[in-house]
Amino acid sequence: MHTYGRRGAVLAAAALALGAAAAPAGAASRTTVPGSVPKWAQPSRDRGDAPDSKQVTVTVYLPLRDADAANALLARVTDPSSADYGKFLSPDAFRARFAPSDADVAAVEGFLRGAGLTVTDVPANNHHVEATGTLAQAEAAFATNVHRYAYKGRLLDAPSTNLSVPASMSDKVLAVAGLDQSGVFTRPQNDLPGTTSQSAPQGIRAGAGTGAPPPDAFVNAPPCSTYFGEKTANQYPAVNGRKVPFAPCGYTPSQFQGAYGTAGLVAKGFDGRGQTVAITDAYAAPTILEDANTYATRHGQRAFGRKQFDQILPERPFQYGFDDEVNGDLCGEQGWYGEETLDVEAVHAMAPGANVLYVAARNCLDDGFLAALNKIVERRRADVITNSWDDLEQFLTPDLQQAYTTIFVQAALEGIGISFSSGDDGDESADDPETNPRGGPDVDFPASHPLVTAVGGTSLGVAKNNGYLFETAWATGTSDLSADGTAWEPPYPGDFLYGGGGGVSSVFAEPFYQRGVVPNAVAHGRRALPDIALDGDPQTGMLVGETQTFPDGSVRYSEYRIGGTSLSSPLYAGLEAIADQVAGRPHGFANPAIYALAGSPVLHDIKGKSPFPAVVRVNYNNDVDASEGTSAILRSLDDEAQTLHLAPGWDNLTGVGTPDGPGYVKALGSRR
């Protein structure tokens, strides 16, 4: 661990301790890769060996060269009081100083080839070496046995013992991915109705889409409100003696720009032009550009201009999950189509002039997401990266934590800002034991990493004139209408359903920028999240447009409301693109500037309950039309039933608060 003063490095313990562990006693010729067995791979779940003939892709991640110097420079370029603040490196300069050496890459390649594996990829920044072969070859290379474990209704592969490498490779191997399937628990952070997971055919090549049909259709049922409070649910039971509104139909670009105060800036040409926002998700929706352009023009925006939208798809076929004959589709690629649609349309809604680059992971596993992130960072292809996926921090193995860290370090040194959705399940304690085997509160990773901005969720009220009406934390309870239509069951606030993620990390230490802002009684010396928040509640979510498959077999564009912190993060990324344009320079790692603004008038301090306790939401019973009737449900707007609570100043539901108009954009830029 490398520590610095009050304004020092943001990395937690072991974040840049990038060498492998010492060789265990009795194994002097080999060195273990610590923490390479996932916590869920317990002996009680072991169902025997995985097939030796199975084809696998393994990825070996290399440590940074001169990690001490990289850490010291990182402290200076992210410290607003340093003379080096904002003096970012070019990709070539980073590679010359800190990337793994060509000699180390050659050594790793030789090791893999010597085990009979075929090397298939080495990126420009030498971040990793990818190779393919049989499971038996990979097991021999890393001196382990891969078993199948019964977990969450599936048979999942994982090493039964920590991997190891020859001692001569101990300073060249940071982590290894591809031999366990923890990544299948990574999920999009959205509330996406009406989708199903169907197994897609293998062999579809990049550039041809994934081959899966568009997701099953979902259509908003009336009545719903075009702005918050437009229509009152007078025909349904009151809440605390008061009739409540129908949920909004879904906010549009002009409503988000109006509520967050950027409409005037956009009208003056400060719309993110000249900046690039990158998005990573798994898979690639084949109709994304057509859908995004249709949506934009239907809602008063320009379609993407020539070269304003681009995407990078994997060079090798998309991978839809492992052993489909055993588990079916593990990744649910159709659900990722809706995630990509939301991310792209939300960025364009907030920053219609910004360039958007979509980078598809070839699967939903860590190796896929790490490769997608590295595609952006290795050549600095974007100024901002937004990511709407993560999983419980407890599923993170220490070795892969460090593989992510090397990417986040390079991004920060190059002046790339990275945001992640903070999660959609509150403090995660409501999950069942199979989902959350440790039990109790947890946070999501990578949102919990100290070098990324964790974006939480709120419930947003937009007024008739597109103005800011109110905002509260997103924490939703749900109730059904009683059989006789006279009451909500259970009574308000109902059963906790979902909400913005937050809490305290069990892995990362408190970063310098949170000291003095996050209460000590909350942090206890640990990284706390979220950092900032924007609209995420599906009841006050965004209206998006996507090509969907209807029950009659037709495939056509339609629109529906969607939410989740998957909405919060791309909205914030769009706002940051505008801030970069206003400032005339990239912001890079934003958290020090964000926390420097804590308590200032440019942030909404979300500290009180909503003036509206709940909304009524009506759904079609068959998701698409009234032929099978409708159902009314009550959704409370601030059901703080877990360990997350609003408070004055920073809190574990909304961080420092939400951006308050052009003042925030200008203030953020002035602190760079």
mmCIF file with all atom_site columns, N, CA and C in Angstrom, residues 100-135:
data_model
loop_
_atom_site.group_PDB
_atom_site.id
_atom_site.type_symbol
_atom_site.label_atom_id
_atom_site.label_alt_id
_atom_site.label_comp_id
_atom_site.label_asym_id
_atom_site.label_entity_id
_atom_site.label_seq_id
_atom_site.pdbx_PDB_ins_code
_atom_site.Cartn_x
_atom_site.Cartn_y
_atom_site.Cartn_z
_atom_site.occupancy
_atom_site.B_iso_or_equiv
_atom_site.pdbx_formal_charge
_atom_site.auth_seq_id
_atom_site.auth_comp_id
_atom_site.auth_asym_id
_atom_site.auth_atom_id
_atom_site.pdbx_PDB_model_num
ATOM 1   N N  . PRO A 1 100 ? 3.081  -2.657  -18.770 1.00 0.00 ? 100 PRO A N  1
ATOM 2   C CA . PRO A 1 100 ? 3.953  -3.833  -18.719 1.00 0.00 ? 100 PRO A CA 1
ATOM 3   C C  . PRO A 1 100 ? 4.889  -3.846  -19.922 1.00 0.00 ? 100 PRO A C  1
ATOM 4   N N  . SER A 1 101 ? 6.095  -4.291  -19.698 1.00 0.00 ? 101 SER A N  1
ATOM 5   C CA . SER A 1 101 ? 7.096  -4.257  -20.762 1.00 0.00 ? 101 SER A CA 1
ATOM 6   C C  . SER A 1 101 ? 6.828  -5.319  -21.814 1.00 0.00 ? 101 SER A C  1
ATOM 7   N N  . ASP A 1 102 ? 7.382  -5.088  -23.015 1.00 0.00 ? 102 ASP A N  1
ATOM 8   C CA . ASP A 1 102 ? 7.260  -6.086  -24.075 1.00 0.00 ? 102 ASP A CA 1
ATOM 9   C C  . ASP A 1 102 ? 7.936  -7.391  -23.667 1.00 0.00 ? 102 ASP A C  1
ATOM 10  N N  . ALA A 1 103 ? 9.026  -7.272  -22.900 1.00 0.00 ? 103 ALA A N  1
ATOM 11  C CA . ALA A 1 103 ? 9.723  -8.487  -22.465 1.00 0.00 ? 103 ALA A CA 1
ATOM 12  C C  . ALA A 1 103 ? 8.843  -9.318  -21.532 1.00 0.00 ? 103 ALA A C  1
ATOM 13  N N  . ASP A 1 104 ? 8.108  -8.652  -20.635 1.00 0.00 ? 104 ASP A N  1
ATOM 14  C CA . ASP A 1 104 ? 7.223  -9.392  -19.737 1.00 0.00 ? 104 ASP A CA 1
ATOM 15  C C  . ASP A 1 104 ? 6.075  -10.034 -20.511 1.00 0.00 ? 104 ASP A C  1
ATOM 16  N N  . VAL A 1 105 ? 5.548  -9.313  -21.490 1.00 0.00 ? 105 VAL A N  1
ATOM 17  C CA . VAL A 1 105 ? 4.490  -9.886  -22.322 1.00 0.00 ? 105 VAL A CA 1
ATOM 18  C C  . VAL A 1 105 ? 5.015  -11.115 -23.058 1.00 0.00 ? 105 VAL A C  1
ATOM 19  N N  . ALA A 1 106 ? 6.203  -11.010 -23.603 1.00 0.00 ? 106 ALA A N  1
ATOM 20  C CA . ALA A 1 106 ? 6.792  -12.145 -24.317 1.00 0.00 ? 106 ALA A CA 1
ATOM 21  C C  . ALA A 1 106 ? 6.958  -13.350 -23.395 1.00 0.00 ? 106 ALA A C  1
ATOM 22  N N  . ALA A 1 107 ? 7.341  -13.091 -22.138 1.00 0.00 ? 107 ALA A N  1
ATOM 23  C CA . ALA A 1 107 ? 7.502  -14.186 -21.186 1.00 0.00 ? 107 ALA A CA 1
ATOM 24  C C  . ALA A 1 107 ? 6.157  -14.862 -20.906 1.00 0.00 ? 107 ALA A C  1
ATOM 25  N N  . VAL A 1 108 ? 5.104  -14.066 -20.743 1.00 0.00 ? 108 VAL A N  1
ATOM 26  C CA . VAL A 1 108 ? 3.776  -14.639 -20.503 1.00 0.00 ? 108 VAL A CA 1
ATOM 27  C C  . VAL A 1 108 ? 3.315  -15.419 -21.729 1.00 0.00 ? 108 VAL A C  1
ATOM 28  N N  . GLU A 1 109 ? 3.534  -14.851 -22.914 1.00 0.00 ? 109 GLU A N  1
ATOM 29  C CA . GLU A 1 109 ? 3.162  -15.567 -24.141 1.00 0.00 ? 109 GLU A CA 1
ATOM 30  C C  . GLU A 1 109 ? 3.890  -16.904 -24.221 1.00 0.00 ? 109 GLU A C  1
ATOM 31  N N  . GLY A 1 110 ? 5.181  -16.910 -23.900 1.00 0.00 ? 110 GLY A N  1
ATOM 32  C CA . GLY A 1 110 ? 5.942  -18.151 -23.948 1.00 0.00 ? 110 GLY A CA 1
ATOM 33  C C  . GLY A 1 110 ? 5.427  -19.180 -22.961 1.00 0.00 ? 110 GLY A C  1
ATOM 34  N N  . PHE A 1 111 ? 5.066  -18.725 -21.779 1.00 0.00 ? 111 PHE A N  1
ATOM 35  C CA . PHE A 1 111 ? 4.500  -19.624 -20.770 1.00 0.00 ? 111 PHE A CA 1
ATOM 36  C C  . PHE A 1 111 ? 3.203  -20.262 -21.267 1.00 0.00 ? 111 PHE A C  1
ATOM 37  N N  . LEU A 1 112 ? 2.309  -19.462 -21.850 1.00 0.00 ? 112 LEU A N  1
ATOM 38  C CA . LEU A 1 112 ? 1.033  -19.983 -22.325 1.00 0.00 ? 112 LEU A CA 1
ATOM 39  C C  . LEU A 1 112 ? 1.222  -20.930 -23.508 1.00 0.00 ? 112 LEU A C  1
ATOM 40  N N  . ARG A 1 113 ? 2.076  -20.535 -24.436 1.00 0.00 ? 113 ARG A N  1
ATOM 41  C CA . ARG A 1 113 ? 2.315  -21.415 -25.592 1.00 0.00 ? 113 ARG A CA 1
ATOM 42  C C  . ARG A 1 113 ? 2.966  -22.719 -25.156 1.00 0.00 ? 113 ARG A C  1
ATOM 43  N N  . GLY A 1 114 ? 3.821  -22.632 -24.155 1.00 0.00 ? 114 GLY A N  1
ATOM 44  C CA . GLY A 1 114 ? 4.466  -23.844 -23.656 1.00 0.00 ? 114 GLY A CA 1
ATOM 45  C C  . GLY A 1 114 ? 3.483  -24.824 -23.060 1.00 0.00 ? 114 GLY A C  1
ATOM 46  N N  . ALA A 1 115 ? 2.342  -24.319 -22.606 1.00 0.00 ? 115 ALA A N  1
ATOM 47  C CA . ALA A 1 115 ? 1.293  -25.184 -22.066 1.00 0.00 ? 115 ALA A CA 1
ATOM 48  C C  . ALA A 1 115 ? 0.354  -25.685 -23.155 1.00 0.00 ? 115 ALA A C  1
ATOM 49  N N  . GLY A 1 116 ? 0.631  -25.341 -24.421 1.00 0.00 ? 116 GLY A N  1
ATOM 50  C CA . GLY A 1 116 ? -0.195 -25.796 -25.531 1.00 0.00 ? 116 GLY A CA 1
ATOM 51  C C  . GLY A 1 116 ? -1.337 -24.869 -25.884 1.00 0.00 ? 116 GLY A C  1
ATOM 52  N N  . LEU A 1 117 ? -1.414 -23.717 -25.229 1.00 0.00 ? 117 LEU A N  1
ATOM 53  C CA . LEU A 1 117 ? -2.468 -22.749 -25.508 1.00 0.00 ? 117 LEU A CA 1
ATOM 54  C C  . LEU A 1 117 ? -2.077 -21.854 -26.681 1.00 0.00 ? 117 LEU A C  1
ATOM 55  N N  . THR A 1 118 ? -3.070 -21.301 -27.366 1.00 0.00 ? 118 THR A N  1
ATOM 56  C CA . THR A 1 118 ? -2.844 -20.431 -28.518 1.00 0.00 ? 118 THR A CA 1
ATOM 57  C C  . THR A 1 118 ? -3.111 -18.986 -28.122 1.00 0.00 ? 118 THR A C  1
ATOM 58  N N  . VAL A 1 119 ? -2.112 -18.129 -28.241 1.00 0.00 ? 119 VAL A N  1
ATOM 59  C CA . VAL A 1 119 ? -2.265 -16.718 -27.896 1.00 0.00 ? 119 VAL A CA 1
ATOM 60  C C  . VAL A 1 119 ? -3.118 -16.039 -28.958 1.00 0.00 ? 119 VAL A C  1
ATOM 61  N N  . THR A 1 120 ? -4.156 -15.324 -28.522 1.00 0.00 ? 120 THR A N  1
ATOM 62  C CA . THR A 1 120 ? -5.114 -14.726 -29.463 1.00 0.00 ? 120 THR A CA 1
ATOM 63  C C  . THR A 1 120 ? -5.188 -13.207 -29.378 1.00 0.00 ? 120 THR A C  1
ATOM 64  N N  . ASP A 1 121 ? -4.690 -12.585 -28.300 1.00 0.00 ? 121 ASP A N  1
ATOM 65  C CA . ASP A 1 121 ? -4.809 -11.125 -28.198 1.00 0.00 ? 121 ASP A CA 1
ATOM 66  C C  . ASP A 1 121 ? -3.823 -10.568 -27.192 1.00 0.00 ? 121 ASP A C  1
ATOM 67  N N  . VAL A 1 122 ? -3.160 -9.472  -27.598 1.00 0.00 ? 122 VAL A N  1
ATOM 68  C CA . VAL A 1 122 ? -2.361 -8.626  -26.710 1.00 0.00 ? 122 VAL A CA 1
ATOM 69  C C  . VAL A 1 122 ? -2.672 -7.186  -27.094 1.00 0.00 ? 122 VAL A C  1
ATOM 70  N N  . PRO A 1 123 ? -3.287 -6.385  -26.222 1.00 0.00 ? 123 PRO A N  1
ATOM 71  C CA . PRO A 1 123 ? -3.661 -5.016  -26.588 1.00 0.00 ? 123 PRO A CA 1
ATOM 72  C C  . PRO A 1 123 ? -2.449 -4.095  -26.647 1.00 0.00 ? 123 PRO A C  1
ATOM 73  N N  . ALA A 1 124 ? -2.667 -2.897  -27.163 1.00 0.00 ? 124 ALA A N  1
ATOM 74  C CA . ALA A 1 124 ? -1.574 -1.948  -27.382 1.00 0.00 ? 124 ALA A CA 1
ATOM 75  C C  . ALA A 1 124 ? -0.875 -1.558  -26.088 1.00 0.00 ? 124 ALA A C  1
ATOM 76  N N  . ASN A 1 125 ? -1.592 -1.557  -24.958 1.00 0.00 ? 125 ASN A N  1
ATOM 77  C CA . ASN A 1 125 ? -0.971 -1.156  -23.694 1.00 0.00 ? 125 ASN A CA 1
ATOM 78  C C  . ASN A 1 125 ? -0.468 -2.343  -22.881 1.00 0.00 ? 125 ASN A C  1
ATOM 79  N N  . ASN A 1 126 ? -0.418 -3.531  -23.505 1.00 0.00 ? 126 ASN A N  1
ATOM 80  C CA . ASN A 1 126 ? 0.111  -4.737  -22.853 1.00 0.00 ? 126 ASN A CA 1
ATOM 81  C C  . ASN A 1 126 ? -0.628 -5.087  -21.561 1.00 0.00 ? 126 ASN A C  1
ATOM 82  N N  . HIS A 1 127 ? -1.880 -4.689  -21.458 1.00 0.00 ? 127 HIS A N  1
ATOM 83  C CA . HIS A 1 127 ? -2.633 -4.917  -20.226 1.00 0.00 ? 127 HIS A CA 1
ATOM 84  C C  . HIS A 1 127 ? -2.809 -6.393  -19.930 1.00 0.00 ? 127 HIS A C  1
ATOM 85  N N  . HIS A 1 128 ? -2.949 -7.216  -20.967 1.00 0.00 ? 128 HIS A N  1
ATOM 86  C CA . HIS A 1 128 ? -3.200 -8.629  -20.755 1.00 0.00 ? 128 HIS A CA 1
ATOM 87  C C  . HIS A 1 128 ? -2.741 -9.440  -21.956 1.00 0.00 ? 128 HIS A C  1
ATOM 88  N N  . VAL A 1 129 ? -2.684 -10.735 -21.753 1.00 0.00 ? 129 VAL A N  1
ATOM 89  C CA . VAL A 1 129 ? -2.436 -11.697 -22.831 1.00 0.00 ? 129 VAL A CA 1
ATOM 90  C C  . VAL A 1 129 ? -3.579 -12.702 -22.788 1.00 0.00 ? 129 VAL A C  1
ATOM 91  N N  . GLU A 1 130 ? -4.270 -12.848 -23.913 1.00 0.00 ? 130 GLU A N  1
ATOM 92  C CA . GLU A 1 130 ? -5.396 -13.770 -24.007 1.00 0.00 ? 130 GLU A CA 1
ATOM 93  C C  . GLU A 1 130 ? -4.978 -14.995 -24.804 1.00 0.00 ? 130 GLU A C  1
ATOM 94  N N  . ALA A 1 131 ? -5.450 -16.169 -24.375 1.00 0.00 ? 131 ALA A N  1
ATOM 95  C CA . ALA A 1 131 ? -5.107 -17.408 -25.072 1.00 0.00 ? 131 ALA A CA 1
ATOM 96  C C  . ALA A 1 131 ? -6.285 -18.374 -24.989 1.00 0.00 ? 131 ALA A C  1
ATOM 97  N N  . THR A 1 132 ? -6.355 -19.282 -25.944 1.00 0.00 ? 132 THR A N  1
ATOM 98  C CA . THR A 1 132 ? -7.421 -20.277 -25.978 1.00 0.00 ? 132 THR A CA 1
ATOM 99  C C  . THR A 1 132 ? -6.823 -21.680 -26.013 1.00 0.00 ? 132 THR A C  1
ATOM 100 N N  . GLY A 1 133 ? -7.642 -22.640 -25.607 1.00 0.00 ? 133 GLY A N  1
ATOM 101 C CA . GLY A 1 133 ? -7.228 -24.033 -25.624 1.00 0.00 ? 133 GLY A CA 1
ATOM 102 C C  . GLY A 1 133 ? -8.238 -24.873 -24.881 1.00 0.00 ? 133 GLY A C  1
ATOM 103 N N  . THR A 1 134 ? -7.864 -26.091 -24.541 1.00 0.00 ? 134 THR A N  1
ATOM 104 C CA . THR A 1 134 ? -8.767 -26.947 -23.782 1.00 0.00 ? 134 THR A CA 1
ATOM 105 C C  . THR A 1 134 ? -8.635 -26.652 -22.294 1.00 0.00 ? 134 THR A C  1
ATOM 106 N N  . LEU A 1 135 ? -9.658 -27.056 -21.554 1.00 0.00 ? 135 LEU A N  1
ATOM 107 C CA . LEU A 1 135 ? -9.598 -26.880 -20.101 1.00 0.00 ? 135 LEU A CA 1
ATOM 108 C C  . LEU A 1 135 ? -8.434 -27.667 -19.521 1.00 0.00 ? 135 LEU A C  1
#
